[in-house]
CSV table of C-alpha atoms in Angstrom, one decimal:
chain,number,residue,atom,x,y,z
A,1,MET,CA,0.0,0.0,0.0
A,2,GLU,CA,2.9,2.3,0.8
A,3,SER,CA,4.4,1.9,-2.7
A,4,GLN,CA,1.0,2.5,-4.3
A,5,LEU,CA,0.6,5.8,-2.3
A,6,SER,CA,4.1,6.9,-3.5
A,7,LEU,CA,3.1,6.0,-7.1
A,8,ILE,CA,-0.1,8.1,-6.7
A,9,GLU,CA,1.9,11.1,-5.4
A,10,GLN,CA,4.5,10.8,-8.2
A,11,SER,CA,1.9,10.3,-11.0
A,12,PHE,CA,-0.2,13.3,-9.8
A,13,HIS,CA,2.6,15.7,-9.3
A,14,ASN,CA,4.5,14.8,-12.5
A,15,ARG,CA,1.4,15.6,-14.5
A,16,TYR,CA,0.1,18.7,-12.6
A,17,SER,CA,3.0,20.0,-10.5
A,18,LEU,CA,3.4,20.1,-6.7
A,19,TYR,CA,0.9,23.0,-6.2
A,20,VAL,CA,-2.2,21.5,-7.8
A,21,ARG,CA,-3.4,19.9,-4.6
A,22,GLU,CA,-3.5,23.3,-2.8
A,23,ALA,CA,-5.4,24.8,-5.7
A,24,LEU,CA,-7.9,21.9,-5.8
A,25,GLU,CA,-8.4,22.1,-2.0
A,26,GLU,CA,-9.6,25.7,-2.4
A,27,LEU,CA,-12.6,24.6,-4.4
A,28,SER,CA,-15.8,24.1,-2.4
A,29,ASP,CA,-17.2,21.4,-4.7
A,30,ASN,CA,-17.6,17.7,-3.7
A,31,PHE,CA,-15.4,15.6,-6.0
A,32,THR,CA,-12.8,12.9,-6.4
A,33,ILE,CA,-10.1,12.3,-9.1
A,34,THR,CA,-9.1,8.8,-10.0
A,35,ASP,CA,-6.3,7.3,-12.1
A,36,PRO,CA,-7.2,4.4,-14.4
A,37,CYS,CA,-3.5,3.8,-15.2
A,38,ILE,CA,-2.7,2.7,-11.6
A,39,PRO,CA,-3.8,-0.8,-10.6
A,40,GLY,CA,-7.2,-0.8,-9.0
A,41,HIS,CA,-8.2,2.5,-10.5
A,42,PRO,CA,-7.7,4.3,-7.1
A,43,ILE,CA,-8.8,7.7,-5.9
A,44,VAL,CA,-5.8,10.1,-6.1
A,45,PHE,CA,-7.5,13.2,-4.8
A,46,ALA,CA,-10.6,13.9,-2.7
A,47,SER,CA,-11.9,17.4,-2.1
A,48,ARG,CA,-12.6,18.7,1.4
A,49,GLY,CA,-16.3,19.0,0.5
A,50,PHE,CA,-16.4,15.4,-0.5
A,51,LEU,CA,-14.7,14.2,2.7
A,52,LYS,CA,-17.1,16.3,4.9
A,53,MET,CA,-20.1,14.9,3.0
A,54,SER,CA,-18.9,11.3,3.2
A,55,GLY,CA,-17.5,11.3,6.7
A,56,TYR,CA,-14.2,9.8,5.6
A,57,SER,CA,-10.7,11.2,6.2
A,58,MET,CA,-8.2,11.8,3.4
A,59,ASP,CA,-6.1,8.8,4.5
A,60,GLU,CA,-9.2,6.5,4.4
A,61,VAL,CA,-10.0,7.5,0.8
A,62,ILE,CA,-6.7,8.0,-1.1
A,63,GLY,CA,-5.7,4.7,-2.8
A,64,LYS,CA,-9.1,3.2,-2.5
A,65,ASN,CA,-11.6,2.4,-5.4
A,66,GLY,CA,-14.8,4.4,-5.4
A,67,ARG,CA,-16.9,1.3,-4.8
A,68,ILE,CA,-16.1,1.7,-1.0
A,69,PHE,CA,-19.0,4.2,-1.0
A,70,GLN,CA,-21.5,1.8,-2.3
A,71,GLY,CA,-23.8,-0.4,-0.2
A,72,PRO,CA,-26.7,-2.8,-0.2
A,73,GLY,CA,-29.1,-0.2,-1.6
A,74,THR,CA,-26.9,1.0,-4.5
A,75,CYS,CA,-28.4,0.1,-7.8
A,76,ARG,CA,-26.3,-2.5,-9.6
A,77,ARG,CA,-27.5,-1.3,-13.0
A,78,SER,CA,-26.2,2.3,-12.2
A,79,VAL,CA,-22.9,0.9,-11.2
A,80,MET,CA,-22.7,-1.1,-14.5
A,81,LYS,CA,-23.5,2.1,-16.4
A,82,ILE,CA,-20.6,3.9,-14.7
A,83,ARG,CA,-18.2,1.0,-15.5
A,84,GLU,CA,-19.4,1.1,-19.1
A,85,ALA,CA,-18.7,4.8,-19.3
A,86,ILE,CA,-15.1,4.2,-17.9
A,87,ARG,CA,-14.6,1.4,-20.5
A,88,GLU,CA,-15.8,3.7,-23.3
A,89,GLU,CA,-14.0,6.7,-21.9
A,90,ILE,CA,-17.1,8.9,-22.0
A,91,THR,CA,-18.9,11.3,-19.7
A,92,ILE,CA,-21.9,10.1,-17.6
A,93,GLN,CA,-24.4,11.8,-15.3
A,94,ILE,CA,-26.5,9.6,-13.1
A,95,ASN,CA,-28.5,9.5,-9.8
A,96,LEU,CA,-26.7,7.2,-7.4
A,97,LEU,CA,-27.3,6.0,-3.8
A,98,ASN,CA,-24.1,6.1,-1.8
A,99,TYR,CA,-23.2,5.5,1.8
A,100,ARG,CA,-21.4,7.6,4.4
A,101,LYS,CA,-18.8,6.2,6.7
A,102,ASP,CA,-21.4,5.8,9.5
A,103,GLY,CA,-23.5,3.7,7.1
A,104,THR,CA,-26.3,6.2,6.4
A,105,PRO,CA,-27.4,6.2,2.7
A,106,PHE,CA,-27.9,9.4,0.7
A,107,TRP,CA,-28.8,10.2,-2.9
A,108,LEU,CA,-26.5,12.2,-5.1
A,109,LEU,CA,-26.0,13.3,-8.6
A,110,PHE,CA,-22.9,11.7,-9.9
A,111,HIS,CA,-21.2,13.4,-12.9
A,112,MET,CA,-18.1,11.8,-14.1
A,113,CYS,CA,-15.9,12.7,-17.1
A,114,PRO,CA,-12.5,11.7,-18.5
A,115,VAL,CA,-9.4,13.9,-18.5
A,116,PHE,CA,-7.5,13.5,-21.8
A,117,SER,CA,-3.8,14.1,-22.5
A,118,LYS,CA,-3.5,16.9,-25.1
A,119,ASP,CA,-0.5,15.2,-26.6
A,120,ASP,CA,-1.7,11.8,-27.5
A,121,GLY,CA,-5.4,11.7,-26.6
A,122,ARG,CA,-5.2,9.0,-23.9
A,123,VAL,CA,-7.2,9.1,-20.7
A,124,ILE,CA,-5.1,10.4,-17.7
A,125,ASN,CA,-7.7,10.7,-15.0
A,126,PHE,CA,-11.5,10.6,-14.3
A,127,VAL,CA,-13.1,13.4,-12.4
A,128,GLY,CA,-16.2,12.5,-10.4
A,129,VAL,CA,-18.4,15.3,-9.0
A,130,GLN,CA,-21.0,14.4,-6.4
A,131,VAL,CA,-23.9,16.8,-5.7
A,132,PRO,CA,-26.2,15.8,-2.9
A,133,ILE,CA,-29.9,15.5,-4.0
A,134,LEU,CA,-31.9,17.6,-1.6
A,135,GLY,CA,-35.4,16.9,-3.1
A,136,LYS,CA,-37.8,14.4,-1.7
A,137,PRO,CA,-37.7,10.8,-3.0
A,138,ARG,CA,-39.8,9.9,-6.0
A,139,ARG,CA,-42.8,7.7,-4.9
A,140,SER,CA,-46.0,6.3,-6.3
A,141,GLY,CA,-49.0,7.2,-4.1
A,142,VAL,CA,-50.1,3.6,-3.3
A,143,ARG,CA,-46.7,2.3,-2.5
A,144,ALA,CA,-45.7,5.3,-0.5
A,145,SER,CA,-48.7,5.1,1.8
A,146,ALA,CA,-48.1,1.3,2.3
A,147,LEU,CA,-44.5,1.9,3.2
A,148,ASP,CA,-45.4,4.7,5.6
A,149,SER,CA,-47.9,2.5,7.4
A,150,VAL,CA,-45.7,-0.6,7.6
A,151,LEU,CA,-42.3,1.2,8.2
A,152,GLN,CA,-43.4,4.2,10.2
A,153,SER,CA,-40.5,3.8,12.7
A,154,ASP,CA,-38.0,3.6,9.8
A,155,SER,CA,-39.4,6.5,7.8
A,156,GLU,CA,-36.1,8.3,7.5
A,157,GLU,CA,-34.3,5.2,6.1
A,158,SER,CA,-37.2,4.4,3.7
A,159,GLU,CA,-37.0,7.9,2.3
A,160,ALA,CA,-33.3,7.6,1.7
A,161,VAL,CA,-33.6,4.4,-0.2
A,162,GLU,CA,-36.5,5.5,-2.4
A,163,PRO,CA,-35.3,6.8,-5.8
A,164,CYS,CA,-34.5,10.5,-6.1
A,165,GLU,CA,-34.3,12.7,-9.1
A,166,ALA,CA,-31.8,15.6,-9.4
A,167,SER,CA,-33.2,19.0,-10.0
A,168,ASP,CA,-32.1,21.3,-12.8
A,169,LEU,CA,-30.3,23.4,-10.2
A,170,GLU,CA,-28.3,20.4,-9.0
A,171,LYS,CA,-27.4,19.5,-12.5
A,172,ARG,CA,-26.1,23.0,-13.1
A,173,ARG,CA,-24.1,22.8,-9.9
A,174,ALA,CA,-22.4,19.6,-11.2
A,175,MET,CA,-21.5,21.3,-14.5
A,176,SER,CA,-20.2,24.3,-12.7
A,177,ALA,CA,-18.0,22.1,-10.5
A,178,ILE,CA,-16.6,20.3,-13.6
A,179,ASN,CA,-15.7,23.6,-15.1
A,180,ASN,CA,-13.9,24.8,-12.0
A,181,ILE,CA,-11.9,21.5,-11.7
A,182,PHE,CA,-10.9,21.5,-15.3
A,183,SER,CA,-9.8,25.1,-15.1
A,184,VAL,CA,-7.4,24.1,-12.3
A,185,LEU,CA,-6.1,20.9,-14.0
A,186,THR,CA,-5.6,22.6,-17.3
A,187,HIS,CA,-3.6,25.5,-15.8
A,188,TYR,CA,-1.3,23.3,-13.7
A,189,SER,CA,-0.8,20.7,-16.4
A,190,GLU,CA,0.4,23.4,-18.8
A,191,SER,CA,3.0,24.5,-16.2
A,192,THR,CA,4.6,21.0,-16.5
A,193,GLY,CA,4.4,20.8,-20.3
A,194,ARG,CA,1.9,17.9,-20.0
A,195,SER,CA,-1.3,19.6,-20.9
A,196,VAL,CA,-4.7,18.0,-20.4
A,197,CYS,CA,-8.1,18.8,-21.9
A,198,ARG,CA,-11.7,18.0,-21.4
A,199,LYS,CA,-12.3,16.6,-24.9
A,200,ARG,CA,-10.0,14.4,-26.8
A,201,CYS,CA,-7.8,16.9,-28.7
A,202,SER,CA,-6.0,14.4,-30.8
A,203,ILE,CA,-6.6,10.9,-32.1
A,204,PRO,CA,-5.0,8.4,-29.8
A,205,GLN,CA,-1.9,6.7,-31.2
A,206,VAL,CA,-2.4,3.1,-32.3
A,207,GLY,CA,-1.6,0.8,-29.4
A,208,LEU,CA,-2.5,3.0,-26.5
A,209,LEU,CA,-4.4,0.8,-24.1
A,210,SER,CA,-8.0,1.6,-23.0
A,211,SER,CA,-8.7,2.5,-19.4
A,212,SER,CA,-10.5,-0.9,-18.9
A,213,LEU,CA,-7.6,-2.9,-20.2
A,214,ASN,CA,-5.2,-0.9,-18.0
A,215,ILE,CA,-7.4,-1.7,-15.0
A,216,SER,CA,-7.6,-5.4,-15.9
A,217,LEU,CA,-3.9,-5.7,-16.4
A,218,GLY,CA,-3.2,-3.9,-13.2
A,219,ARG,CA,-4.7,-6.8,-11.3
A,220,ILE,CA,-1.8,-9.1,-12.5
A,221,LYS,CA,1.0,-8.7,-9.9
A,222,GLN,CA,3.9,-10.3,-11.8
A,223,SER,CA,6.6,-8.6,-13.9
A,224,PHE,CA,5.6,-8.2,-17.5
A,225,VAL,CA,5.3,-5.7,-20.4
A,226,LEU,CA,3.1,-5.6,-23.5
A,227,THR,CA,4.5,-4.4,-26.8
A,228,ASN,CA,2.7,-3.4,-30.0
A,229,PRO,CA,4.1,-5.1,-33.1
A,230,TYR,CA,2.3,-2.7,-35.4
A,231,LEU,CA,4.1,0.4,-34.2
A,232,THR,CA,7.6,1.4,-35.3
A,233,ASP,CA,10.3,-0.4,-33.3
A,234,MET,CA,7.6,-2.4,-31.4
A,235,PRO,CA,7.4,-0.1,-28.3
A,236,ILE,CA,6.2,-1.0,-24.8
A,237,VAL,CA,2.6,0.1,-24.4
A,238,TYR,CA,2.1,-1.4,-20.9
A,239,ALA,CA,4.5,-2.1,-18.0
A,240,SER,CA,3.4,-3.7,-14.7
A,241,ASP,CA,4.3,-2.3,-11.3
A,242,ALA,CA,6.4,-5.4,-10.6
A,243,PHE,CA,8.4,-4.8,-13.8
A,244,LEU,CA,9.1,-1.2,-12.8
A,245,LYS,CA,10.1,-2.2,-9.3
A,246,MET,CA,12.4,-4.9,-10.6
A,247,THR,CA,14.2,-2.6,-13.2
A,248,GLY,CA,14.1,0.6,-11.2
A,249,TYR,CA,12.6,2.6,-14.0
A,250,ALA,CA,9.5,4.9,-13.8
A,251,ARG,CA,6.6,4.2,-16.1
A,252,ASP,CA,7.1,7.2,-18.3
A,253,GLU,CA,10.8,6.1,-18.8
A,254,VAL,CA,9.6,2.8,-20.1
A,255,LEU,CA,6.5,3.4,-22.3
A,256,GLY,CA,7.3,4.0,-25.9
A,257,ARG,CA,10.7,2.3,-25.8
A,258,ASN,CA,11.8,-1.1,-27.3
A,259,CYS,CA,12.6,-3.8,-24.7
A,260,ARG,CA,16.2,-3.9,-25.8
A,261,PHE,CA,17.0,-0.8,-23.6
A,262,LEU,CA,17.3,-3.4,-20.8
A,263,SER,CA,20.2,-5.1,-22.6
A,264,GLY,CA,23.8,-4.2,-21.8
A,265,MET,CA,27.4,-4.9,-22.6
A,266,ASP,CA,27.3,-8.5,-21.4
A,267,THR,CA,23.9,-9.5,-22.8
A,268,ASP,CA,24.2,-12.4,-25.2
A,269,THR,CA,23.4,-11.3,-28.7
A,270,SER,CA,22.4,-14.8,-29.8
A,271,THR,CA,19.7,-14.8,-27.1
A,272,LEU,CA,18.4,-11.5,-28.4
A,273,TYR,CA,18.4,-13.0,-31.9
A,274,GLN,CA,16.4,-16.0,-30.6
A,275,VAL,CA,13.8,-13.6,-29.1
A,276,ARG,CA,13.5,-11.6,-32.4
A,277,GLU,CA,13.2,-14.9,-34.4
A,278,SER,CA,10.3,-16.0,-32.2
A,279,ILE,CA,8.5,-12.7,-32.7
A,280,GLN,CA,9.0,-12.8,-36.5
A,281,THR,CA,7.6,-16.4,-36.6
A,282,GLU,CA,4.8,-15.4,-34.1
A,283,GLN,CA,5.8,-18.3,-31.8
A,284,PRO,CA,6.3,-18.3,-28.0
A,285,CYS,CA,9.8,-18.8,-26.6
A,286,THR,CA,11.6,-18.9,-23.2
A,287,VAL,CA,15.2,-17.8,-22.7
A,288,ARG,CA,17.6,-17.0,-19.9
A,289,ILE,CA,18.9,-13.5,-20.4
A,290,LEU,CA,21.2,-10.9,-18.7
A,291,ASN,CA,19.4,-7.6,-18.3
A,292,TYR,CA,20.4,-4.3,-16.6
A,293,ARG,CA,18.5,-2.1,-14.2
A,294,LYS,CA,18.4,1.7,-14.3
A,295,ASP,CA,21.3,1.9,-11.8
A,296,LYS,CA,23.4,-0.2,-14.3
A,297,SER,CA,23.4,-3.3,-12.0
A,298,SER,CA,22.9,-6.6,-13.9
A,299,PHE,CA,20.5,-9.4,-13.1
A,300,TRP,CA,19.6,-12.7,-14.7
A,301,THR,CA,16.0,-13.3,-15.7
A,302,LEU,CA,13.9,-16.1,-17.2
A,303,LEU,CA,12.1,-14.3,-20.1
A,304,HIS,CA,9.0,-15.7,-21.7
A,305,VAL,CA,7.7,-14.1,-24.9
A,306,SER,CA,4.4,-14.9,-26.4
A,307,PRO,CA,1.9,-13.4,-28.9
A,308,VAL,CA,-1.5,-12.2,-27.5
A,309,ARG,CA,-4.4,-12.5,-29.9
A,310,GLY,CA,-7.7,-10.6,-29.8
A,311,ALA,CA,-11.2,-12.1,-30.2
A,312,SER,CA,-10.7,-12.1,-34.0
A,313,GLY,CA,-7.6,-14.3,-33.8
A,314,LYS,CA,-5.3,-11.5,-35.0
A,315,ILE,CA,-2.2,-10.8,-32.9
A,316,ALA,CA,-2.9,-7.6,-30.8
A,317,TYR,CA,0.3,-7.5,-28.7
A,318,PHE,CA,3.3,-9.5,-27.6
A,319,VAL,CA,3.8,-10.1,-23.9
A,320,GLU,CA,7.2,-10.5,-22.2
A,321,VAL,CA,7.1,-12.0,-18.7
A,322,GLN,CA,10.3,-11.7,-16.6
A,323,THR,CA,11.1,-13.8,-13.6
A,324,GLU,CA,14.3,-12.7,-11.8
A,325,GLU,CA,16.6,-15.6,-10.8
A,326,GLY,CA,17.0,-16.0,-7.1
A,327,CYS,CA,13.4,-15.0,-6.5
A,328,ASN,CA,11.7,-18.1,-5.1
A,329,SER,CA,8.4,-16.8,-4.1
A,330,GLU,CA,6.6,-18.7,-6.9
A,331,GLU,CA,8.2,-22.0,-5.9
A,332,ARG,CA,7.2,-21.4,-2.2
A,333,HIS,CA,3.6,-21.3,-3.5
A,334,GLY,CA,4.0,-24.5,-5.3
A,335,LEU,CA,4.5,-23.1,-8.8
A,336,SER,CA,7.7,-23.2,-10.9
A,337,PRO,CA,8.7,-20.0,-12.7
A,338,GLU,CA,7.7,-21.5,-16.0
A,339,LYS,CA,4.2,-22.3,-14.8
A,340,ARG,CA,3.8,-18.9,-13.2
A,341,GLN,CA,4.8,-17.2,-16.4
A,342,LEU,CA,2.3,-19.3,-18.4
A,343,SER,CA,-0.5,-18.3,-15.9
A,344,VAL,CA,0.4,-14.7,-16.4
A,345,VAL,CA,0.2,-15.0,-20.2
A,346,GLY,CA,-3.1,-16.8,-19.8
A,347,ALA,CA,-4.6,-14.0,-17.7
A,348,ILE,CA,-3.4,-11.3,-20.1
A,349,LYS,CA,-4.9,-13.2,-23.1
A,350,VAL,CA,-8.2,-13.5,-21.3
A,351,ALA,CA,-8.2,-9.7,-20.5
A,352,VAL,CA,-7.3,-8.7,-24.1
A,353,ARG,CA,-9.8,-11.1,-25.7
A,354,SER,CA,-12.6,-10.2,-23.4
A,355,LEU,CA,-12.3,-6.5,-24.0
A,356,SER,CA,-11.9,-6.9,-27.8
A,357,MET,CA,-15.1,-9.0,-27.8
A,358,VAL,CA,-17.0,-6.3,-25.9
A,359,GLY,CA,-15.6,-3.7,-28.2
A,360,SER,CA,-16.7,-5.5,-31.4
A,361,THR,CA,-20.1,-6.2,-29.9
A,362,SER,CA,-20.8,-2.6,-29.0
A,363,LYS,CA,-19.8,-1.5,-32.6
A,364,SER,CA,-22.1,-4.0,-34.3
C-alpha cells in the first residue's frame, strides 16, 4: 500500500505540479479524481467538501476504489453504467445511492468525465463530481402510503432508499463544478508541459491501451510488459508495477521504448536474436537473459515471450514476462517460474480477448 501511495503522489505531481493539490483544495465542490493507469483505478485526490459529505478522512480514501462508498441499496444497474462509461472513456451523469462512513445512505447526482492528454489523446484521469440531491424521493402514491404505514419507525431510512431525481439546479451545480476543476487541472498541467483537456484533442496513437484494459492488467501482480508489433520499433505500451520495481525505471521512462533498452554490454546477442526470431515467426519462446537495471546493475531473468491475440484471432500484442533468478516466491507457493509465467500469459490473453469481444459487440 505504501508503494502505491508513493506511485499516486508521483503520478499526480508529474502531470500537474506540486501545487495542484493546494489549488484543488480551495474549491468548495464535492469531487474525487481517480487514475485508471494505476492498478485498482484508485482515488488520487478527494476534495474537502467530499470528505465532509462522506465522513471519511483523506487517508481513508486515497488509494481506494470508489466502490467503497456503495452499499446494499446501491443500484447495480447504475454501477454497471458507470463501469461502461469508464470502458468507453465517455462522460456520464446519473443519480446514485451512496453510503457515508457511518452507514447512512444518501442520494447524489454523480457526474463523471475523463481527463485527456492533449499530446496523445489517452485518458489520464477521471473526475467524479457528487452533488447531494436535496429533493424528496420519487414515490408512487399507493406504494408510499403502504410503506409509511408498515415502516413508520424507519421512515427516514425508507425515504433515503426511495429513488430520487436531481433538479435542474443540482445538474447546473455539477456542470459548474466540472468547469472549476478542469480550469485548475488545465492550468497546472500546462506548467509541467503535459497539458490535459476535457475533450480528446488528438486521435490516440495506435496501441495505447484503453482504461478498462489498464485496470484489468493492473490486477496481475507479476513482472511483464506488453509491446505493440504494429508500431515502429515495437514499443512497450504497458509495463506492470512489478516490472518497474524490478528494473528501477519509472513508467514514463519505459512506455514507448523497445525492450532492448534493458540489454547491456554482457547481454548475449544470440539470445536477443532468438527472441527476435520467435516474434517474427509469431511463436512463444523462453530464454535466460542478462538484463540491466536503471542503476546499471545486472540481473539474470527467465524471459518468456508470447503473442497475444484478440477475439478475431489476429495478434494484438506481444507479452514479455520476466522472472528474476533467485526470487523463489513462486516456488514457495508450489509453482515453478515457468508455470507462473504461463499463468500470467493466460490471464493477459483473457483480458485482451474479453475487451476486444466487448468492443466488437458494441460496434455491431
